[in-house]
Structure formats: structure tokens, C-alpha cells
Amino acid sequence: MINVGIIGFGTVGTGTAKILIKNRSVIKERTGIDIHLKKIADLDIKKDRGIKLRQGVLTTDACALINDRAIDIVVELIGGTTIAKDMVLMALKAGKHVVTANKALLATHGSEIFRTAAKNRVRVGFEAAVAGGIPIIKVVREGLVANRIKAIYGIVNGTTNYILTKMTDEKAEFADVLKEAQKLGYAEADPTYDVEGIDSGHKLAILATLAYGSSFSIRDVHIEGISKILPMDIEFARELGYKLKLLAIAKETGGKVELRVHPTMVPEEYLISKVDGVYNAVYVEGDAVGSTLYYGRGAGDLPTGSAVVSDIVDIARGIVSGSAEQFYSGSVSPKPKSLMKMDEVISMYYFRFSALDQPGVLSTISGILGKYDISIISVIQKGRQLGKAVPLVVLTHLARERDVAAALREINRLPVVAGKTVCIRVEGLHAA
Ligand code: NDP
Ligand code: HSE
């Protein structure tokens, strides 16, 4: 029998406990291993979590759980990078295998955690840390190990995808949908992490570390969130044949890796454009396998619990077979990849200028874009309000980020431009 202790009885802790109890016999039939949920620690053990537990399972003493000699695997599900870090390190040093869903922790202190695990010859499982129920860690680490990974494009945050979907399909208000996502247990304790793209950045750093064998952290990721997206931009995107998604992108070009998270316009006919609501999807392109796509629920109690339990079972198999010491050691490449600077990145762009409706404005703006080598695919001007500011939308061919920044600085200073230009990166050309 393998004994498990969970720290944190919130959304994911409850989902994990439910699966361990309900599917104990299924897991035993399939693996031959009896996995027993021995303890759950939380600050509040009185709250009704909708789950029946044996007397004595609940405790408020997480340290006692970690130091319980009978517990083989400690599952950290409290979140954050302070107390969670102390608990994970304490468990590893006590010779316990650890499973965590805490992407913030791994993307910030991953190197220290994996070093400590290696030193103590124990494993850290983190399948639930990226894309909820989708087994993407296993895919990148094992299924695609034969490949050089050319690119990863992911919708890896359920909360923001839920918000963008409701804003697109139901014209719902940003703040209302965010509240709904919080109520459904999708959002982080601090939802700024979701809406400002930080959570996606954490997940991208983890995926890129696995894909490129170099230790990337959250500090290596260029991050922009969705909080400034207006319904008007979603509508213009639709008119142009695109959907707006918060994408996490990792690409290797010429030996350099670019890591970025930002709202992105994606052709509406692309499969990833059809990934709506809390669902996540990760597109991975390998040099041998070609294009692959993985899809599933990206947040919530049971989908995330499913990924946590898969790690528990994996480690339990290792313990039973005597191979649990084959830990994952974080970055393993002797030749770490270098990061591409954001101003070297090449993309297509959507600009929404707030331009005065008067003759010559478009040619002034297009003249500046041309000067910086930015060529235009299409232009939309909405409304006719002579002498007043109207939205002027421009879609460009591929351009370099550095040139775009310089052109926009110059354009934003023009007296005929009222306010800061909205700039959204565009991937792929739609078929129309
Ligand atoms: P919750 O806030 O729902 O649960 C965390 C629980 O831990 C709370 O019950 C909290 O109690 C408890 N807790 C906090 N500090 C301690 C402590 N010192 N000792 C014992 N218990 C403590 O968070 P989630 O379940 O949503 O998230 C947990 C982790 O999983 C996070 O790292 C998150 O990023 C990750 N994750 C979440 C997903 C989701 O869909 N929600 C999906 C994938 C990953 P209290 O409420 O009293 O503070
Ligand atoms: N807050 C995260 C999300 C939870 O919305 O995707 C899953 O990691």
C-alpha cells in the first residue's frame, strides 16, 4: 500500500481526494497498487467540502503530515511561492516524493526544488501544473522525446479563455465573467495572475524547460495579459476572420528560444481558435512528428485532480518497482539555449489607431509604417465623423518587434492621433 498526504483542501485538493477515494479500486485493478489517502491538512478542517472522510484524516498540522513516517507521497495543493516552497522543500528533505500543481512555485524556484529532489533521491510530479487535465507534461517529456521541438502554441489558462469566449460569444462584461470563473474555482487566489498572463507565463516556462532542456523561469517570458482588451477589438478581429486568444508561445529559431504570452489574433479556421470556455489546448510541432494538438479542460477540481492522481500513480509504480529514484532533474542540457530578445521577434500585427477623420491621415500613418519596413495587408475605418477621432484598423505583414515599437512611438506623437495605439500580434493568415 502507498500512503498519500495532501496539503491544501481547496478546489484541487478536494478534486484529488474525491478521485483517490472514488477510483481507488479502479486504480488498484489497473496498476495492482493500493493507493491510500491517509491525511489531508488544511487551515480550515470544519468547512463542508462535499466529501465524506474517515475520522482522523483531516488535520491542521501540515508539518506533522510531512513528517509522518508512513506517508510516502506528499501532495502540495496550497499554492503560492512562500509557505508552499517551505513545505515542498521540507517534504523532499524528509525523503518524501512530492506532487504539486503549483506552476508559480516551479516557474520561480524550479531549479532549487529539482536540485533538492535529486539530492534526496526523490521525485517531483507536476503534471497538473500545466493545462489542467491535459497530460501535456508527459507528452513533451516522454511522448515527443524523439523530437526537436520547433514550436509550442498553447491556450494554457482556463480563466482567460473562459473570459474571452464569453466576451466574444455573449458580449459579456469582463468583470462579470471573471467573477463567474472565480466562483467555478478556475481562477488563481489572486486572479491578476490569470488576467495579466502571469499564470500562462509560469506554465510556458515549465513547458519550455522540458522542451528545450534549458532552465527557463518566469523572468524569461515576455508577458501581456487580456485586461486591456476591448469588445471593439474582438469585433474587429471577427470582421477580419480572426479569434482573439491568450496564447503562450515558445519557438526555436536559429538556436534561440523566444518565450512570450500575449493576446493573439488567430485565424478562425484554425483548430486552436475553436477551443472555448475553460478548455485548454496545446499545439506542439516536432521535427519528426510534425504538428500535434492536445485538448482538454484546463482548470477545475476534477480535471486538475485527474492530473495530480496520475503523478501519484506514476510515483507509486516507481516505489513498488524500485525505480522511484529515477527523478526528473530539471534542466539537463549541457548546452543551454539562449533567449531571443523580444525586440528581435517577428510577427504580423493588428493596430487600432484612434485617428482624426480627415484627409491625409491614413497616408501619414502608412508612410511611417513604410519607413520602418512594415507593410500593410488591409485597412478598416469605421464611422464617418469629420474632424473627430475614429478607429482606424490596420493589419500588417510580418514585421520586427523593434521596428513596430519605433513606428508606434512616432505615430502616437502625431497630432492627428488621439491616444495610444492598440497593438495585438497576429499568427497565421486566415483562408479568406
Ligand atoms: P484553493 O485556494 O482553492 O485551495 C488552497 C487551500 O490550501 C485552501 O483551502 C487554503 O486554505 C489551504 N491552505 C493555505 N495555506 C495553507 C497552509 N499553510 N496549510 C494548510 N492549508 C493551507 O486553491 P486551488 O485548489 O485552486 O489551487 C491549489 C494549487 O493548484 C495552486 O498552486 C494553483 O495554482 C494550482 N492549480 C489550480 C487549478 C484550479 O483549477 N483551481 C488548476 C491547476 C493548478 P484557506 O482557503 O483557508 O487559505
Ligand atoms: N487559474 C488557472 C487557470 C488554473 O485558469 O487556468 C489552472 O492552472
CSV table of N, CA and C and ligand atoms in Angstrom, one decimal, residues 7-13 41-44 49 62 76-80 83 87 101-103 128 132 185-188 298-301 304, ligand 1:
chain,number,residue,atom,x,y,z
A,7,ILE,N,-1.7,18.4,1.3
A,7,ILE,CA,-1.7,19.7,2.0
A,7,ILE,C,-2.5,20.7,1.1
A,8,GLY,N,-3.6,21.2,1.7
A,8,GLY,CA,-4.4,22.1,0.9
A,8,GLY,C,-5.7,21.4,0.4
A,9,PHE,N,-6.8,21.7,1.1
A,9,PHE,CA,-8.1,21.0,0.8
A,9,PHE,C,-9.0,22.0,0.1
A,10,GLY,N,-8.5,22.7,-0.9
A,10,GLY,CA,-9.3,23.7,-1.6
A,10,GLY,C,-9.9,23.0,-2.9
A,11,THR,N,-10.0,23.8,-4.0
A,11,THR,CA,-10.6,23.3,-5.2
A,11,THR,C,-9.8,22.0,-5.7
A,12,VAL,N,-8.5,22.1,-5.9
A,12,VAL,CA,-7.8,20.9,-6.4
A,12,VAL,C,-7.6,19.8,-5.4
A,13,GLY,N,-7.4,20.2,-4.1
A,13,GLY,CA,-7.3,19.2,-3.0
A,13,GLY,C,-8.5,18.4,-2.9
A,41,ALA,N,-4.2,17.9,5.2
A,41,ALA,CA,-4.0,19.1,6.0
A,41,ALA,C,-4.6,20.4,5.4
A,42,ASP,N,-5.3,21.1,6.2
A,42,ASP,CA,-5.8,22.4,5.7
A,42,ASP,C,-5.9,23.3,7.0
A,43,LEU,N,-6.0,24.6,6.7
A,43,LEU,CA,-6.1,25.6,7.8
A,43,LEU,C,-7.6,25.4,8.4
A,44,ASP,N,-8.5,25.2,7.5
A,44,ASP,CA,-9.9,25.0,7.9
A,44,ASP,C,-10.4,23.6,7.7
A,49,ARG,N,-16.7,20.2,2.4
A,49,ARG,CA,-16.2,20.2,1.0
A,49,ARG,C,-16.9,19.2,0.2
A,62,ALA,N,0.2,20.6,9.0
A,62,ALA,CA,0.8,20.1,7.8
A,62,ALA,C,2.2,19.6,8.0
A,76,GLU,N,1.3,18.8,-2.6
A,76,GLU,CA,1.2,20.2,-2.2
A,76,GLU,C,0.2,20.9,-3.0
A,77,LEU,N,-0.9,21.3,-2.4
A,77,LEU,CA,-2.0,22.0,-3.2
A,77,LEU,C,-2.5,23.2,-2.5
A,78,ILE,N,-1.5,24.0,-1.9
A,78,ILE,CA,-2.0,25.2,-1.2
A,78,ILE,C,-1.7,26.4,-2.1
A,79,GLY,N,-0.8,26.3,-3.0
A,79,GLY,CA,-0.5,27.4,-3.9
A,79,GLY,C,0.5,28.5,-3.3
A,80,GLY,N,1.0,29.4,-4.2
A,80,GLY,CA,1.9,30.4,-3.7
A,80,GLY,C,3.3,30.0,-3.7
A,83,ILE,N,5.0,29.7,1.7
A,83,ILE,CA,4.8,28.6,2.6
A,83,ILE,C,4.9,27.3,1.7
A,87,MET,N,7.2,24.0,2.5
A,87,MET,CA,6.6,22.7,2.7
A,87,MET,C,7.2,21.7,1.7
A,101,ALA,N,0.7,21.0,-8.0
A,101,ALA,CA,0.0,21.6,-9.2
A,101,ALA,C,0.5,23.1,-9.3
A,102,ASN,N,1.5,23.4,-8.5
A,102,ASN,CA,1.9,24.8,-8.3
A,102,ASN,C,2.9,25.3,-9.3
A,103,LYS,N,2.3,25.8,-10.4
A,103,LYS,CA,3.2,26.3,-11.5
A,103,LYS,C,4.0,27.5,-11.1
A,128,ALA,N,-0.1,18.4,-13.2
A,128,ALA,CA,-1.3,19.3,-13.0
A,128,ALA,C,-0.9,20.8,-13.1
A,132,GLY,N,-4.1,22.0,-16.8
A,132,GLY,CA,-5.1,21.2,-16.0
A,132,GLY,C,-5.1,19.7,-16.3
A,185,GLY,N,-14.1,28.1,-9.5
A,185,GLY,CA,-12.8,27.5,-9.0
A,185,GLY,C,-11.7,27.5,-10.0
A,186,TYR,N,-11.9,28.3,-11.1
A,186,TYR,CA,-10.9,28.2,-12.2
A,186,TYR,C,-9.7,29.2,-11.9
A,187,ALA,N,-10.0,30.3,-11.2
A,187,ALA,CA,-9.1,31.4,-11.1
A,187,ALA,C,-8.1,31.2,-10.0
A,188,GLU,N,-6.9,31.8,-10.1
A,188,GLU,CA,-5.9,31.7,-9.0
A,188,GLU,C,-6.4,32.5,-7.8
A,298,GLY,N,-8.8,22.9,-18.8
A,298,GLY,CA,-7.6,23.4,-18.2
A,298,GLY,C,-7.6,23.8,-16.8
A,299,ALA,N,-8.8,23.7,-16.1
A,299,ALA,CA,-8.9,24.1,-14.7
A,299,ALA,C,-10.1,23.4,-14.1
A,300,GLY,N,-10.2,23.5,-12.8
A,300,GLY,CA,-11.3,22.9,-12.1
A,300,GLY,C,-10.9,21.7,-11.3
A,301,ASP,N,-11.7,21.4,-10.3
A,301,ASP,CA,-11.4,20.4,-9.3
A,301,ASP,C,-11.0,19.0,-9.9
A,304,THR,N,-8.2,18.8,-12.8
A,304,THR,CA,-6.8,19.0,-12.3
A,304,THR,C,-6.5,17.8,-11.4
B,1,NDP,P1,-7.6,26.9,-3.2
B,1,NDP,O1,-7.4,28.3,-2.7
B,1,NDP,O2,-8.9,26.5,-3.6
B,1,NDP,O3,-7.0,25.9,-2.1
B,1,NDP,C1,-5.9,26.0,-1.4
B,1,NDP,C2,-6.2,25.5,0.0
B,1,NDP,O4,-5.0,25.5,0.8
B,1,NDP,C3,-7.2,26.4,0.8
B,1,NDP,O5,-8.2,25.6,1.4
B,1,NDP,C4,-6.3,27.1,1.8
B,1,NDP,O6,-7.0,27.4,3.0
B,1,NDP,C5,-5.3,26.0,2.1
B,1,NDP,N1,-4.1,26.5,2.7
B,1,NDP,C6,-3.5,27.7,2.5
B,1,NDP,N2,-2.4,27.7,3.3
B,1,NDP,C7,-2.3,26.6,4.0
B,1,NDP,C8,-1.4,26.0,4.9
B,1,NDP,N3,-0.3,26.8,5.4
B,1,NDP,N4,-1.6,24.8,5.5
B,1,NDP,C9,-2.7,24.1,5.0
B,1,NDP,N5,-3.5,24.5,4.1
B,1,NDP,C10,-3.4,25.8,3.6
B,1,NDP,O7,-6.6,26.7,-4.4
B,1,NDP,P2,-6.7,25.7,-5.6
B,1,NDP,O8,-7.1,24.4,-5.1
B,1,NDP,O9,-7.4,26.4,-6.7
B,1,NDP,O10,-5.2,25.7,-6.1
B,1,NDP,C11,-4.2,25.0,-5.4
B,1,NDP,C12,-2.9,24.9,-6.3
B,1,NDP,O11,-3.3,24.3,-7.6
B,1,NDP,C13,-2.4,26.3,-6.7
B,1,NDP,O12,-1.0,26.2,-6.8
B,1,NDP,C14,-3.0,26.5,-8.1
B,1,NDP,O13,-2.2,27.4,-8.9
B,1,NDP,C15,-3.0,25.1,-8.7
B,1,NDP,N6,-3.9,24.8,-9.7
B,1,NDP,C16,-5.2,25.2,-9.6
B,1,NDP,C17,-6.1,24.8,-10.6
B,1,NDP,C18,-7.6,25.2,-10.4
B,1,NDP,O14,-8.3,24.9,-11.4
B,1,NDP,N7,-8.1,25.7,-9.4
B,1,NDP,C19,-5.7,24.1,-11.8
B,1,NDP,C20,-4.3,23.8,-11.8
B,1,NDP,C21,-3.4,24.1,-10.8
B,1,NDP,P3,-7.6,28.9,3.0
B,1,NDP,O15,-8.7,29.0,2.0
B,1,NDP,O16,-8.1,29.0,4.4
B,1,NDP,O17,-6.5,29.9,2.8
